[in-house]
């Protein structure tokens, strides 16, 4: 069948190519999955059929393309090992970059600029430490591990690097997380909101007949769902602090406006002060429209998600 829609042509080709990649068909649990959603990993371990045909994959595909370009660019560098495959005790991984001369493990990460403020996550640190662990178990001398964030919507100035010493204890902590999921006799509870799962989880199933429905606020008491992720806890507290600081700064800024009433000119510090008359907002007179038509036509926009972060009751 001839494809006439350029968007369909593009996405069909990209998804087909992604499905053929070795990591897309890998049945073993890899380091990148450890520390994520327990329910998702449990499904993988127990051969749960995938139920979500609407999973969004473009960001991951773009990340793969960036990795491939980095691999090509470093292919002539004799001082580094690229995409080294290692396996130990049933876990296999492909290491983005390893520098044998210095013992440095490097993992490339693609992101958005707005997400760099909380880079790296514990899950990402576990992943690169596990790479170091697998290399060490295969006879390589590992000293440091690095995560390099590359913003898809940025440039060279936005590349961010996190480096820490290789620590086997951190890798073992990650493996302990995996062991606990393996030992679970029942499927772990959902950990992500359904609005996220429907686009980013291969096991999402709105019917709930086979896969996961995710968390739904209308059916779930927020206070009863304990988020164990320390990164989320830290970021939530920071979010509340910033929200309060913004409110206080906005109040201070608003209180200064009165001092500028009737002022026009430039201060001795070179700050220009002026006032501009702004036209009032125009709106449709719904009452008059209803008189003329007998009803008011309405257009409903696309759904969006509203974030709510507040301190819960004790």
Tab-separated table of C-alpha atoms in Angstrom, residues 7-310:
chain	number	residue	atom	x	y	z
A	7	UNK	CA	4.099	11.839	8.944
A	8	UNK	CA	2.845	8.264	8.671
A	9	UNK	CA	5.735	7.395	6.349
A	10	UNK	CA	8.269	8.779	8.842
A	11	UNK	CA	6.843	7.273	12.030
A	12	UNK	CA	6.147	3.871	10.488
A	13	UNK	CA	9.728	3.611	9.261
A	14	UNK	CA	11.233	4.790	12.569
A	15	UNK	CA	9.127	2.417	14.675
A	16	UNK	CA	9.882	-0.522	12.403
A	17	UNK	CA	13.592	0.209	12.612
A	18	UNK	CA	13.437	0.554	16.387
A	19	UNK	CA	11.632	-2.778	16.728
A	20	UNK	CA	14.520	-4.551	14.964
A	21	UNK	CA	17.188	-3.278	17.338
A	22	UNK	CA	18.743	-5.825	19.693
A	23	UNK	CA	17.726	-3.858	22.803
A	24	UNK	CA	14.121	-3.750	21.610
A	25	UNK	CA	14.067	-7.557	21.431
A	26	UNK	CA	16.291	-8.220	24.478
A	27	UNK	CA	14.535	-10.491	26.972
A	28	UNK	CA	17.007	-10.030	29.831
A	29	UNK	CA	16.575	-7.163	32.284
A	30	UNK	CA	19.253	-4.578	31.545
A	31	UNK	CA	20.864	-1.968	33.834
A	32	UNK	CA	18.761	0.849	32.345
A	33	UNK	CA	15.554	-0.754	33.662
A	34	UNK	CA	16.705	-1.159	37.255
A	35	UNK	CA	15.343	1.486	39.594
A	36	UNK	CA	12.392	2.319	37.356
A	37	UNK	CA	8.842	1.032	37.699
A	38	UNK	CA	8.801	-2.231	39.674
A	39	UNK	CA	5.561	-3.343	38.066
A	40	UNK	CA	7.014	-2.902	34.574
A	41	UNK	CA	10.130	-4.908	35.435
A	42	UNK	CA	8.001	-7.615	37.096
A	43	UNK	CA	5.935	-7.875	33.917
A	44	UNK	CA	9.126	-8.254	31.881
A	45	UNK	CA	10.443	-10.958	34.199
A	46	UNK	CA	7.176	-12.871	33.991
A	47	UNK	CA	6.760	-12.639	30.204
A	48	UNK	CA	3.679	-10.422	30.362
A	49	UNK	CA	2.368	-9.688	26.838
A	50	UNK	CA	2.689	-6.060	25.731
A	51	UNK	CA	-0.688	-4.339	25.548
A	52	UNK	CA	-0.023	-0.752	24.501
A	53	UNK	CA	0.065	-0.063	20.768
A	54	UNK	CA	0.100	3.707	21.347
A	55	UNK	CA	3.403	3.993	23.195
A	56	UNK	CA	5.322	7.109	22.160
A	57	UNK	CA	8.891	6.273	21.142
A	58	UNK	CA	10.215	9.243	19.161
A	59	UNK	CA	12.348	10.659	21.996
A	60	UNK	CA	13.969	7.257	22.543
A	61	UNK	CA	14.539	6.837	18.801
A	62	UNK	CA	16.189	10.274	18.652
A	63	UNK	CA	18.379	9.245	21.575
A	64	UNK	CA	19.422	6.113	19.705
A	65	UNK	CA	20.294	8.207	16.653
A	66	UNK	CA	22.492	10.516	18.756
A	67	UNK	CA	24.212	7.490	20.293
A	68	UNK	CA	24.873	6.109	16.801
A	69	UNK	CA	26.422	9.403	15.680
A	70	UNK	CA	28.670	9.504	18.751
A	71	UNK	CA	29.693	5.900	18.082
A	72	UNK	CA	30.569	6.803	14.484
A	73	UNK	CA	32.519	9.894	15.567
A	74	UNK	CA	34.588	7.880	18.067
A	75	UNK	CA	35.102	4.839	15.837
A	76	UNK	CA	38.670	5.872	14.917
A	77	UNK	CA	39.709	6.643	18.489
A	78	UNK	CA	42.012	3.810	19.567
A	79	UNK	CA	41.950	4.939	23.205
A	80	UNK	CA	38.298	4.057	23.790
A	81	UNK	CA	36.073	1.002	23.552
A	82	UNK	CA	32.644	1.709	22.065
A	83	UNK	CA	29.469	-0.336	22.653
A	84	UNK	CA	31.391	-3.058	24.465
A	85	UNK	CA	29.117	-6.001	25.266
A	86	UNK	CA	29.579	-7.500	28.723
A	87	UNK	CA	27.636	-10.135	30.620
A	88	UNK	CA	27.784	-11.456	34.145
A	89	UNK	CA	25.451	-13.614	36.208
A	90	UNK	CA	22.574	-13.368	33.714
A	91	UNK	CA	22.811	-9.619	33.074
A	92	UNK	CA	23.989	-8.302	29.722
A	93	UNK	CA	24.772	-4.727	28.761
A	94	UNK	CA	26.320	-2.635	26.018
A	95	UNK	CA	28.664	0.019	27.433
A	96	UNK	CA	28.476	3.310	25.513
A	97	UNK	CA	32.132	4.194	26.070
A	98	UNK	CA	34.986	2.830	28.171
A	99	UNK	CA	38.483	4.286	28.423
A	100	UNK	CA	40.810	1.419	29.436
A	101	UNK	CA	43.769	3.743	29.978
A	102	UNK	CA	42.020	5.661	32.763
A	103	UNK	CA	39.315	3.199	33.835
A	104	UNK	CA	36.505	5.611	32.967
A	105	UNK	CA	33.016	4.385	32.092
A	106	UNK	CA	30.933	6.912	30.118
A	107	UNK	CA	27.219	6.710	29.432
A	108	UNK	CA	25.537	9.154	27.042
A	109	UNK	CA	22.081	10.407	28.008
A	110	UNK	CA	19.713	12.482	25.887
A	111	UNK	CA	17.360	14.861	27.627
A	112	UNK	CA	15.579	18.194	27.411
A	113	UNK	CA	17.123	21.379	28.778
A	114	UNK	CA	14.378	21.732	31.359
A	115	UNK	CA	15.206	18.268	32.771
A	116	UNK	CA	18.893	18.999	33.352
A	117	UNK	CA	18.206	20.663	36.697
A	118	UNK	CA	17.636	17.260	38.320
A	119	UNK	CA	20.215	15.298	36.348
A	120	UNK	CA	21.318	12.664	37.224
A	121	UNK	CA	18.625	10.584	38.874
A	122	UNK	CA	19.339	7.687	41.217
A	123	UNK	CA	18.215	5.311	38.463
A	124	UNK	CA	20.790	6.785	36.056
A	125	UNK	CA	23.551	6.570	38.674
A	126	UNK	CA	22.631	2.944	39.364
A	127	UNK	CA	22.790	2.219	35.649
A	128	UNK	CA	26.289	3.577	35.063
A	129	UNK	CA	27.577	2.003	38.299
A	130	UNK	CA	26.206	-1.337	37.079
A	131	UNK	CA	28.104	-0.840	33.829
A	132	UNK	CA	31.235	-0.415	35.907
A	133	UNK	CA	30.359	-3.530	37.915
A	134	UNK	CA	29.855	-5.663	34.793
A	135	UNK	CA	33.112	-4.422	33.297
A	136	UNK	CA	34.959	-5.153	36.545
A	137	UNK	CA	33.535	-8.676	36.670
A	138	UNK	CA	34.814	-9.175	33.136
A	139	UNK	CA	38.372	-8.294	34.096
A	140	UNK	CA	38.495	-4.564	33.325
A	141	UNK	CA	39.992	-2.057	35.793
A	142	UNK	CA	37.266	0.512	36.542
A	143	UNK	CA	37.978	3.751	38.428
A	144	UNK	CA	35.269	6.293	37.608
A	145	UNK	CA	31.840	6.443	36.020
A	146	UNK	CA	30.395	9.416	34.143
A	147	UNK	CA	26.971	10.373	32.867
A	148	UNK	CA	26.885	12.886	30.014
A	149	UNK	CA	23.557	14.610	29.334
A	150	UNK	CA	22.984	15.903	25.805
A	151	UNK	CA	19.953	18.171	25.413
A	152	UNK	CA	17.961	17.400	22.266
A	153	UNK	CA	16.697	20.990	22.274
A	154	UNK	CA	20.024	22.586	23.196
A	155	UNK	CA	23.556	23.071	21.904
A	156	UNK	CA	27.150	22.456	23.033
A	157	UNK	CA	26.776	24.860	25.957
A	158	UNK	CA	24.049	22.699	27.476
A	159	UNK	CA	26.035	19.449	27.708
A	160	UNK	CA	26.169	18.439	31.375
A	161	UNK	CA	28.553	15.913	32.936
A	162	UNK	CA	28.294	14.047	36.235
A	163	UNK	CA	31.321	12.021	37.370
A	164	UNK	CA	31.763	9.931	40.501
A	165	UNK	CA	34.107	7.170	41.655
A	166	UNK	CA	33.140	3.626	40.802
A	167	UNK	CA	31.533	2.055	43.873
A	168	UNK	CA	30.618	-1.625	43.840
A	169	UNK	CA	28.308	-1.080	46.834
A	170	UNK	CA	26.062	1.169	44.719
A	171	UNK	CA	25.905	-1.482	41.999
A	172	UNK	CA	25.002	-4.125	44.577
A	173	UNK	CA	22.264	-1.855	45.924
A	174	UNK	CA	20.797	-1.733	42.419
A	175	UNK	CA	21.029	-5.504	42.081
A	176	UNK	CA	19.271	-5.831	45.443
A	177	UNK	CA	16.385	-3.804	44.023
A	178	UNK	CA	16.151	-6.216	41.104
A	179	UNK	CA	16.343	-9.264	43.376
A	180	UNK	CA	13.404	-7.966	45.430
A	181	UNK	CA	11.289	-7.577	42.284
A	182	UNK	CA	12.234	-11.080	41.143
A	183	UNK	CA	11.187	-12.530	44.496
A	184	UNK	CA	7.793	-10.803	44.489
A	185	UNK	CA	5.030	-13.415	44.276
A	186	UNK	CA	2.401	-10.880	43.235
A	187	UNK	CA	2.592	-8.075	40.715
A	188	UNK	CA	3.750	-4.820	42.382
A	189	UNK	CA	1.288	-1.934	42.604
A	190	UNK	CA	1.237	0.716	39.858
A	191	UNK	CA	3.742	3.536	40.422
A	192	UNK	CA	2.939	6.042	37.679
A	193	UNK	CA	-0.140	8.088	36.856
A	194	UNK	CA	-2.264	6.716	34.018
A	195	UNK	CA	-1.815	9.963	32.064
A	196	UNK	CA	1.895	9.110	31.815
A	197	UNK	CA	1.592	5.340	31.398
A	198	UNK	CA	-0.766	5.532	28.424
A	199	UNK	CA	2.003	7.113	26.336
A	200	UNK	CA	5.200	5.695	27.822
A	201	UNK	CA	4.553	2.143	29.044
A	202	UNK	CA	4.303	-0.906	26.801
A	203	UNK	CA	2.178	-2.676	29.422
A	204	UNK	CA	-0.499	0.007	29.796
A	205	UNK	CA	-4.002	-1.386	29.369
A	206	UNK	CA	-6.943	0.964	29.889
A	207	UNK	CA	-9.323	-2.008	30.268
A	208	UNK	CA	-7.221	-3.575	33.014
A	209	UNK	CA	-7.974	-7.024	31.614
A	210	UNK	CA	-4.341	-7.946	30.999
A	211	UNK	CA	-1.981	-5.033	31.544
A	212	UNK	CA	-1.669	-2.103	33.931
A	213	UNK	CA	-4.169	0.761	34.202
A	214	UNK	CA	-1.730	2.985	36.083
A	215	UNK	CA	-2.685	5.216	38.979
A	216	UNK	CA	-5.846	7.299	38.653
A	217	UNK	CA	-6.443	10.107	41.110
A	218	UNK	CA	-10.222	9.697	40.955
A	219	UNK	CA	-9.842	6.092	42.120
A	220	UNK	CA	-6.828	6.498	44.386
A	221	UNK	CA	-6.276	8.322	47.658
A	222	UNK	CA	-3.052	10.255	47.107
A	223	UNK	CA	-2.146	9.998	50.799
A	224	UNK	CA	-2.230	6.195	50.623
A	225	UNK	CA	0.307	5.900	47.804
A	226	UNK	CA	3.823	6.105	49.241
A	227	UNK	CA	6.467	7.311	46.774
A	228	UNK	CA	9.717	5.653	47.856
A	229	UNK	CA	11.868	7.408	45.246
A	230	UNK	CA	14.221	9.734	47.168
A	231	UNK	CA	14.800	11.901	44.089
A	232	UNK	CA	11.066	12.590	43.798
A	233	UNK	CA	10.888	13.443	47.510
A	234	UNK	CA	13.825	15.881	47.209
A	235	UNK	CA	12.425	17.492	44.057
A	236	UNK	CA	8.932	17.842	45.557
A	237	UNK	CA	10.315	19.654	48.606
A	238	UNK	CA	12.396	21.908	46.364
A	239	UNK	CA	9.341	22.614	44.203
A	240	UNK	CA	7.371	23.739	47.273
A	241	UNK	CA	10.236	25.948	48.429
A	242	UNK	CA	10.567	27.568	45.013
A	243	UNK	CA	6.807	28.101	44.765
A	244	UNK	CA	6.842	29.942	48.087
A	245	UNK	CA	9.856	32.031	47.064
A	246	UNK	CA	8.172	32.948	43.768
A	247	UNK	CA	5.026	34.075	45.606
A	248	UNK	CA	7.091	36.206	47.960
A	249	UNK	CA	9.101	37.749	45.103
A	250	UNK	CA	5.955	38.475	43.090
A	251	UNK	CA	4.394	40.165	46.129
A	252	UNK	CA	7.528	42.288	46.614
A	253	UNK	CA	7.602	43.182	42.913
A	254	UNK	CA	3.939	44.157	42.952
A	255	UNK	CA	4.439	46.332	46.053
A	256	UNK	CA	7.122	48.352	44.232
A	257	UNK	CA	4.765	49.354	41.407
A	258	UNK	CA	3.134	52.087	43.465
A	259	UNK	CA	6.458	53.940	43.712
A	260	UNK	CA	6.569	54.279	39.905
A	261	UNK	CA	3.146	55.916	39.481
A	262	UNK	CA	3.458	58.931	37.166
A	263	UNK	CA	7.189	58.325	36.622
A	264	UNK	CA	8.727	58.487	33.145
A	265	UNK	CA	12.426	58.531	32.318
A	266	UNK	CA	15.758	56.857	33.013
A	267	UNK	CA	17.300	56.445	36.449
A	268	UNK	CA	20.909	57.339	37.256
A	269	UNK	CA	21.708	53.614	36.978
A	270	UNK	CA	20.388	53.535	33.418
A	271	UNK	CA	17.065	51.809	34.164
A	272	UNK	CA	14.233	53.045	31.924
A	273	UNK	CA	10.825	53.560	33.562
A	274	UNK	CA	7.676	54.169	31.516
A	275	UNK	CA	3.982	53.344	31.353
A	276	UNK	CA	2.051	52.001	28.360
A	277	UNK	CA	-1.690	51.908	27.888
A	278	UNK	CA	-2.756	48.342	27.124
A	279	UNK	CA	-5.991	47.643	25.291
A	280	UNK	CA	-8.533	45.707	27.315
A	281	UNK	CA	-9.146	42.062	26.504
A	282	UNK	CA	-11.855	41.402	23.940
A	283	UNK	CA	-14.288	38.594	24.675
A	284	UNK	CA	-17.375	37.248	22.962
A	285	UNK	CA	-20.618	38.431	24.533
A	286	UNK	CA	-22.148	35.016	25.249
A	287	UNK	CA	-25.462	36.550	26.298
A	288	UNK	CA	-25.916	38.319	22.947
A	289	UNK	CA	-24.833	35.231	20.993
A	290	UNK	CA	-27.416	33.120	22.785
A	291	UNK	CA	-30.108	35.689	22.008
A	292	UNK	CA	-29.255	35.525	18.295
A	293	UNK	CA	-28.649	31.784	17.920
A	294	UNK	CA	-30.521	30.303	20.827
A	295	UNK	CA	-27.301	28.629	22.040
A	296	UNK	CA	-23.592	29.366	22.517
A	297	UNK	CA	-21.245	27.299	20.297
A	298	UNK	CA	-18.307	25.929	22.264
A	299	UNK	CA	-15.039	24.372	21.216
A	300	UNK	CA	-13.286	22.038	23.639
A	301	UNK	CA	-9.500	22.061	23.515
A	302	UNK	CA	-7.150	19.146	23.987
A	303	UNK	CA	-6.844	17.682	27.458
A	304	UNK	CA	-3.841	18.673	29.537
A	305	UNK	CA	-2.464	17.596	32.913
A	306	UNK	CA	-2.361	19.972	35.883
A	307	UNK	CA	0.325	19.324	38.477
A	308	UNK	CA	-0.556	19.652	42.166
A	309	UNK	CA	2.167	19.548	44.807
A	310	UNK	CA	1.287	20.346	48.409
